[in-house]
């Protein structure tokens, strides 16, 4: 990494993600309760989402007080350094609430609007994924050192394993189910993990051939998108567009393009 700022930001993101992951894993109360709802009564926030975001912002601000923040649970500040941290302190909150293992901490750093560092910690997997712009994507496991990530060689679409997610608003979810109904006969199969950040890292690691979802926010995808791209994936939204709330698509080259076309044909971006 020729830019001396990148190792500093990566180390800080890794430390903050590790500490937040430990808090969430080890501090989960037996009587964990819903603290608030977002888009619907089943789109929830827990007390641990809020605590993890505060921990992350405190860790980063102690070292870099002039940086800005955009966080799912309300952290928002412009900063004056040109660096902004995009944080999802608990991606997969409903999984976490129910005791399911697929949840993560997602932290990305942007410089002047460009994502340059991404870290996704998945404590129940014992894995942390990271990437620096131009430096490849890597995973560190509980029992191994850094392993470079690379997407799988693209299979024909009818042999592709693709993951997706669903909105918490009933009408939107019903439309998404109709898209899945049309799509699934054309694929090997569809998975639904529950954490967009983990799904993007699974594309990077070759555990999935593709992923798509509608309704995601910047904090859901900021780190995972960079990790996927640095592992060789293509990412985007509707044809010719970047990932957005309308649609996020990721996949190995050769899977991304036909999957994106099908999703456009099926109106996956539409309510």
Tab-separated table of C-alpha atoms in Angstrom:
chain	number	residue	atom	x	y	z
A	1	UNK	CA	0.000	0.000	0.000
A	2	UNK	CA	1.810	3.090	-1.220
A	3	UNK	CA	-0.644	5.507	0.395
A	4	UNK	CA	0.426	5.727	4.069
A	5	UNK	CA	-3.104	6.599	5.175
A	6	UNK	CA	-4.586	3.272	4.038
A	7	UNK	CA	-2.814	1.008	6.568
A	8	UNK	CA	-3.824	3.387	9.357
A	9	UNK	CA	-7.476	3.343	8.339
A	10	UNK	CA	-7.476	-0.424	7.834
A	11	UNK	CA	-5.939	-1.095	11.238
A	12	UNK	CA	-8.438	1.230	12.904
A	13	UNK	CA	-11.412	-0.348	11.106
A	14	UNK	CA	-10.203	-3.826	12.067
A	15	UNK	CA	-9.798	-2.830	15.717
A	16	UNK	CA	-13.238	-1.209	15.873
A	17	UNK	CA	-14.912	-4.154	14.123
A	18	UNK	CA	-13.162	-6.662	16.379
A	19	UNK	CA	-14.166	-4.852	19.551
A	20	UNK	CA	-17.755	-4.369	18.405
A	21	UNK	CA	-17.948	-8.017	17.357
A	22	UNK	CA	-16.718	-9.123	20.775
A	23	UNK	CA	-19.260	-6.876	22.474
A	24	UNK	CA	-22.080	-8.323	20.384
A	25	UNK	CA	-20.946	-11.928	20.727
A	26	UNK	CA	-20.028	-11.929	24.402
A	27	UNK	CA	-22.435	-9.296	25.683
A	28	UNK	CA	-25.675	-10.509	24.146
A	29	UNK	CA	-28.211	-10.570	26.994
A	30	UNK	CA	-30.376	-13.633	27.419
A	31	UNK	CA	-33.439	-11.390	27.464
A	32	UNK	CA	-32.441	-9.300	24.447
A	33	UNK	CA	-35.347	-7.050	23.515
A	34	UNK	CA	-36.368	-4.814	20.631
A	35	UNK	CA	-35.437	-1.195	21.335
A	36	UNK	CA	-37.145	0.363	18.294
A	37	UNK	CA	-38.520	-0.404	14.847
A	38	UNK	CA	-37.617	1.111	11.494
A	39	UNK	CA	-39.571	0.558	8.280
A	40	UNK	CA	-42.127	-1.783	9.837
A	41	UNK	CA	-42.868	-3.543	13.166
A	42	UNK	CA	-40.668	-6.484	12.082
A	43	UNK	CA	-37.699	-4.311	11.015
A	44	UNK	CA	-36.073	-3.983	14.406
A	45	UNK	CA	-33.286	-2.312	16.327
A	46	UNK	CA	-31.962	-3.864	19.542
A	47	UNK	CA	-30.107	-2.255	22.422
A	48	UNK	CA	-26.981	-4.012	21.135
A	49	UNK	CA	-27.113	-2.287	17.707
A	50	UNK	CA	-27.008	1.025	19.509
A	51	UNK	CA	-24.247	-0.010	21.914
A	52	UNK	CA	-22.079	-1.409	19.108
A	53	UNK	CA	-22.369	1.762	17.023
A	54	UNK	CA	-21.374	3.905	19.994
A	55	UNK	CA	-18.358	1.690	20.641
A	56	UNK	CA	-17.252	1.949	17.001
A	57	UNK	CA	-17.616	5.724	16.803
A	58	UNK	CA	-15.842	6.161	20.150
A	59	UNK	CA	-12.889	3.999	19.034
A	60	UNK	CA	-12.505	5.844	15.745
A	61	UNK	CA	-13.063	9.350	17.157
A	62	UNK	CA	-10.431	8.808	19.832
A	63	UNK	CA	-7.795	8.379	17.109
A	64	UNK	CA	-9.270	10.496	14.316
A	65	UNK	CA	-11.473	13.223	15.814
A	66	UNK	CA	-11.875	15.146	12.554
A	67	UNK	CA	-13.424	12.299	10.530
A	68	UNK	CA	-17.102	12.117	9.618
A	69	UNK	CA	-19.613	9.315	10.188
A	70	UNK	CA	-22.668	7.781	8.580
A	71	UNK	CA	-24.138	5.044	10.763
A	72	UNK	CA	-27.324	3.017	10.612
A	73	UNK	CA	-28.303	3.847	14.173
A	74	UNK	CA	-27.962	7.588	13.819
A	75	UNK	CA	-24.258	8.472	13.817
A	76	UNK	CA	-23.998	11.363	11.362
A	77	UNK	CA	-21.372	14.076	11.118
A	78	UNK	CA	-19.598	15.758	8.238
A	79	UNK	CA	-16.094	15.917	9.656
A	80	UNK	CA	-13.316	18.068	8.215
A	81	UNK	CA	-10.632	15.545	7.213
A	82	UNK	CA	-12.166	14.253	3.962
A	83	UNK	CA	-12.598	10.809	5.544
A	84	UNK	CA	-16.062	9.466	6.344
A	85	UNK	CA	-16.785	6.178	8.087
A	86	UNK	CA	-19.869	4.253	6.920
A	87	UNK	CA	-20.984	1.885	9.674
A	88	UNK	CA	-23.479	-0.901	10.100
A	89	UNK	CA	-22.838	-1.958	13.691
A	90	UNK	CA	-25.016	-5.072	13.409
A	91	UNK	CA	-25.946	-6.251	9.928
A	92	UNK	CA	-28.426	-9.070	10.373
A	93	UNK	CA	-30.218	-7.767	13.446
A	94	UNK	CA	-33.135	-10.188	13.189
A	95	UNK	CA	-30.710	-13.132	12.953
A	96	UNK	CA	-28.956	-11.798	16.051
A	97	UNK	CA	-32.255	-11.318	17.885
A	98	UNK	CA	-33.196	-14.958	17.242
A	99	UNK	CA	-29.740	-16.352	18.030
A	100	UNK	CA	-28.900	-17.251	14.433
A	101	UNK	CA	-25.181	-16.972	13.589
A	102	UNK	CA	-25.271	-15.002	10.325
A	103	UNK	CA	-24.694	-11.436	11.433
A	104	UNK	CA	-21.781	-9.072	11.074
A	105	UNK	CA	-20.164	-5.743	11.835
A	106	UNK	CA	-19.517	-3.676	8.699
A	107	UNK	CA	-17.173	-0.670	8.610
A	108	UNK	CA	-15.982	1.208	5.524
A	109	UNK	CA	-13.870	4.328	5.106
A	110	UNK	CA	-14.484	6.749	2.255
A	111	UNK	CA	-12.149	9.506	1.085
A	112	UNK	CA	-13.877	12.314	-0.771
A	113	UNK	CA	-16.767	9.940	-1.534
A	114	UNK	CA	-14.654	6.999	-2.766
A	115	UNK	CA	-14.573	3.799	-0.716
A	116	UNK	CA	-10.987	2.974	0.134
A	117	UNK	CA	-11.155	0.551	3.089
A	118	UNK	CA	-13.698	-2.087	4.032
A	119	UNK	CA	-13.887	-4.494	6.979
A	120	UNK	CA	-16.634	-7.015	7.735
A	121	UNK	CA	-16.359	-9.048	10.931
A	122	UNK	CA	-18.499	-12.182	11.268
A	123	UNK	CA	-17.779	-13.271	14.854
A	124	UNK	CA	-19.904	-16.425	14.886
A	125	UNK	CA	-17.984	-17.659	11.832
A	126	UNK	CA	-14.672	-16.706	13.389
A	127	UNK	CA	-13.844	-14.737	10.246
A	128	UNK	CA	-13.045	-11.143	9.348
A	129	UNK	CA	-12.887	-9.934	5.752
A	130	UNK	CA	-11.064	-6.824	4.612
A	131	UNK	CA	-10.027	-4.928	1.529
A	132	UNK	CA	-8.143	-1.784	0.597
A	133	UNK	CA	-8.758	-0.121	-2.749
A	134	UNK	CA	-6.317	-1.656	-5.228
A	135	UNK	CA	-4.933	-4.114	-2.669
A	136	UNK	CA	-7.128	-7.183	-3.092
A	137	UNK	CA	-9.552	-8.767	-0.637
A	138	UNK	CA	-8.587	-10.963	2.277
A	139	UNK	CA	-10.098	-13.105	5.021
A	140	UNK	CA	-8.629	-13.863	8.412
A	141	UNK	CA	-10.002	-16.854	10.283
A	142	UNK	CA	-9.781	-17.831	13.899
A	143	UNK	CA	-7.347	-20.634	13.020
A	144	UNK	CA	-5.491	-19.176	10.033
A	145	UNK	CA	-3.703	-16.071	8.827
A	146	UNK	CA	-4.720	-13.869	5.953
A	147	UNK	CA	-6.140	-15.712	2.946
A	148	UNK	CA	-6.583	-13.876	-0.329
A	149	UNK	CA	-10.131	-14.016	-1.664
A	150	UNK	CA	-11.155	-14.617	-5.254
A	151	UNK	CA	-14.543	-15.158	-6.859
A	152	UNK	CA	-15.375	-18.575	-8.272
A	153	UNK	CA	-14.958	-19.126	-11.997
A	154	UNK	CA	-18.341	-18.242	-13.426
A	155	UNK	CA	-20.620	-21.210	-14.122
A	156	UNK	CA	-23.508	-21.060	-16.593
A	157	UNK	CA	-26.337	-19.152	-14.964
A	158	UNK	CA	-28.427	-22.294	-14.563
A	159	UNK	CA	-25.639	-23.664	-12.335
A	160	UNK	CA	-25.175	-20.488	-10.294
A	161	UNK	CA	-25.883	-20.290	-6.563
A	162	UNK	CA	-27.328	-16.849	-5.803
A	163	UNK	CA	-28.324	-15.209	-2.529
A	164	UNK	CA	-30.885	-12.492	-1.901
A	165	UNK	CA	-32.737	-10.723	0.878
A	166	UNK	CA	-36.217	-9.417	1.526
A	167	UNK	CA	-37.654	-6.102	2.626
A	168	UNK	CA	-39.634	-5.816	5.853
A	169	UNK	CA	-42.560	-3.982	4.240
A	170	UNK	CA	-45.179	-6.587	3.314
A	171	UNK	CA	-46.092	-5.182	-0.118
A	172	UNK	CA	-42.452	-4.891	-1.188
A	173	UNK	CA	-41.705	-8.378	0.125
A	174	UNK	CA	-44.583	-9.818	-1.892
A	175	UNK	CA	-43.149	-8.348	-5.093
A	176	UNK	CA	-39.688	-9.665	-4.214
A	177	UNK	CA	-41.181	-13.135	-3.754
A	178	UNK	CA	-42.665	-12.922	-7.247
A	179	UNK	CA	-39.229	-12.048	-8.662
A	180	UNK	CA	-37.765	-15.090	-6.868
A	181	UNK	CA	-40.543	-17.287	-8.279
A	182	UNK	CA	-39.527	-16.301	-11.805
A	183	UNK	CA	-35.804	-16.444	-11.153
A	184	UNK	CA	-35.325	-19.687	-9.246
A	185	UNK	CA	-36.030	-22.106	-12.143
A	186	UNK	CA	-33.211	-20.386	-14.052
A	187	UNK	CA	-30.560	-20.910	-11.334
A	188	UNK	CA	-28.989	-23.770	-9.417
A	189	UNK	CA	-30.686	-22.425	-6.286
A	190	UNK	CA	-31.283	-19.356	-4.131
A	191	UNK	CA	-30.094	-18.750	-0.591
A	192	UNK	CA	-31.303	-16.195	1.967
A	193	UNK	CA	-28.662	-15.477	4.599
A	194	UNK	CA	-29.934	-12.342	6.299
A	195	UNK	CA	-26.802	-10.165	6.229
A	196	UNK	CA	-26.013	-8.234	3.057
A	197	UNK	CA	-22.431	-7.671	4.187
A	198	UNK	CA	-21.852	-11.401	4.701
A	199	UNK	CA	-23.484	-12.239	1.362
A	200	UNK	CA	-21.139	-9.863	-0.458
A	201	UNK	CA	-18.155	-11.386	1.341
A	202	UNK	CA	-19.385	-14.866	0.383
A	203	UNK	CA	-19.365	-13.774	-3.261
A	204	UNK	CA	-15.797	-12.563	-2.705
A	205	UNK	CA	-14.827	-15.871	-1.093
A	206	UNK	CA	-16.355	-18.027	-3.847
A	207	UNK	CA	-19.098	-19.387	-1.600
A	208	UNK	CA	-21.763	-17.766	-3.769
A	209	UNK	CA	-21.796	-17.042	-7.487
A	210	UNK	CA	-24.034	-14.001	-7.160
A	211	UNK	CA	-26.146	-11.841	-4.892
A	212	UNK	CA	-28.876	-9.260	-5.326
A	213	UNK	CA	-31.207	-7.270	-3.115
A	214	UNK	CA	-33.512	-4.275	-3.276
A	215	UNK	CA	-33.820	-1.588	-0.599
A	216	UNK	CA	-30.290	-1.569	0.812
A	217	UNK	CA	-28.679	1.506	2.338
A	218	UNK	CA	-25.093	2.704	2.036
A	219	UNK	CA	-24.125	1.206	5.400
A	220	UNK	CA	-25.409	-2.237	4.342
A	221	UNK	CA	-23.068	-2.502	1.366
A	222	UNK	CA	-20.193	-0.035	1.721
A	223	UNK	CA	-17.594	-2.473	3.077
A	224	UNK	CA	-18.903	-5.628	1.388
A	225	UNK	CA	-19.084	-3.999	-2.035
A	226	UNK	CA	-15.400	-3.027	-1.880
A	227	UNK	CA	-14.416	-6.501	-0.639
A	228	UNK	CA	-16.366	-8.180	-3.447
A	229	UNK	CA	-14.882	-5.944	-6.135
A	230	UNK	CA	-11.350	-6.399	-4.839
A	231	UNK	CA	-11.903	-10.176	-5.062
A	232	UNK	CA	-12.795	-9.876	-8.739
A	233	UNK	CA	-16.573	-9.535	-8.585
A	234	UNK	CA	-18.566	-7.056	-10.574
A	235	UNK	CA	-21.081	-4.952	-8.691
A	236	UNK	CA	-23.788	-2.555	-9.764
A	237	UNK	CA	-27.453	-1.713	-9.659
A	238	UNK	CA	-29.790	-1.465	-12.596
A	239	UNK	CA	-27.921	-1.684	-15.957
A	240	UNK	CA	-25.463	1.182	-16.213
A	241	UNK	CA	-25.985	2.277	-12.613
A	242	UNK	CA	-24.121	1.906	-9.337
A	243	UNK	CA	-25.617	-0.066	-6.434
A	244	UNK	CA	-28.499	1.867	-4.900
A	245	UNK	CA	-31.671	1.422	-2.885
A	246	UNK	CA	-33.363	0.430	-6.159
A	247	UNK	CA	-31.096	-2.575	-6.634
A	248	UNK	CA	-27.727	-4.013	-5.627
A	249	UNK	CA	-26.237	-6.829	-7.714
A	250	UNK	CA	-22.893	-8.583	-7.298
A	251	UNK	CA	-21.408	-11.596	-8.999
A	252	UNK	CA	-18.494	-13.190	-10.695
A	253	UNK	CA	-17.925	-11.856	-14.223
A	254	UNK	CA	-20.092	-14.039	-16.419
A	255	UNK	CA	-22.766	-14.348	-13.734
A	256	UNK	CA	-23.217	-10.658	-12.975
A	257	UNK	CA	-24.296	-9.625	-16.471
A	258	UNK	CA	-27.032	-12.217	-17.158
A	259	UNK	CA	-28.287	-11.991	-13.566
A	260	UNK	CA	-28.542	-8.216	-13.823
A	261	UNK	CA	-30.436	-8.484	-17.130
A	262	UNK	CA	-32.927	-10.957	-15.680
A	263	UNK	CA	-33.515	-8.789	-12.632
A	264	UNK	CA	-34.206	-5.834	-14.905
A	265	UNK	CA	-36.605	-7.896	-17.008
A	266	UNK	CA	-38.418	-9.138	-13.902
A	267	UNK	CA	-38.682	-5.645	-12.395
A	268	UNK	CA	-36.663	-6.486	-9.292
A	269	UNK	CA	-36.106	-2.769	-8.711
A	270	UNK	CA	-39.807	-1.987	-8.615
A	271	UNK	CA	-42.298	-2.192	-5.741
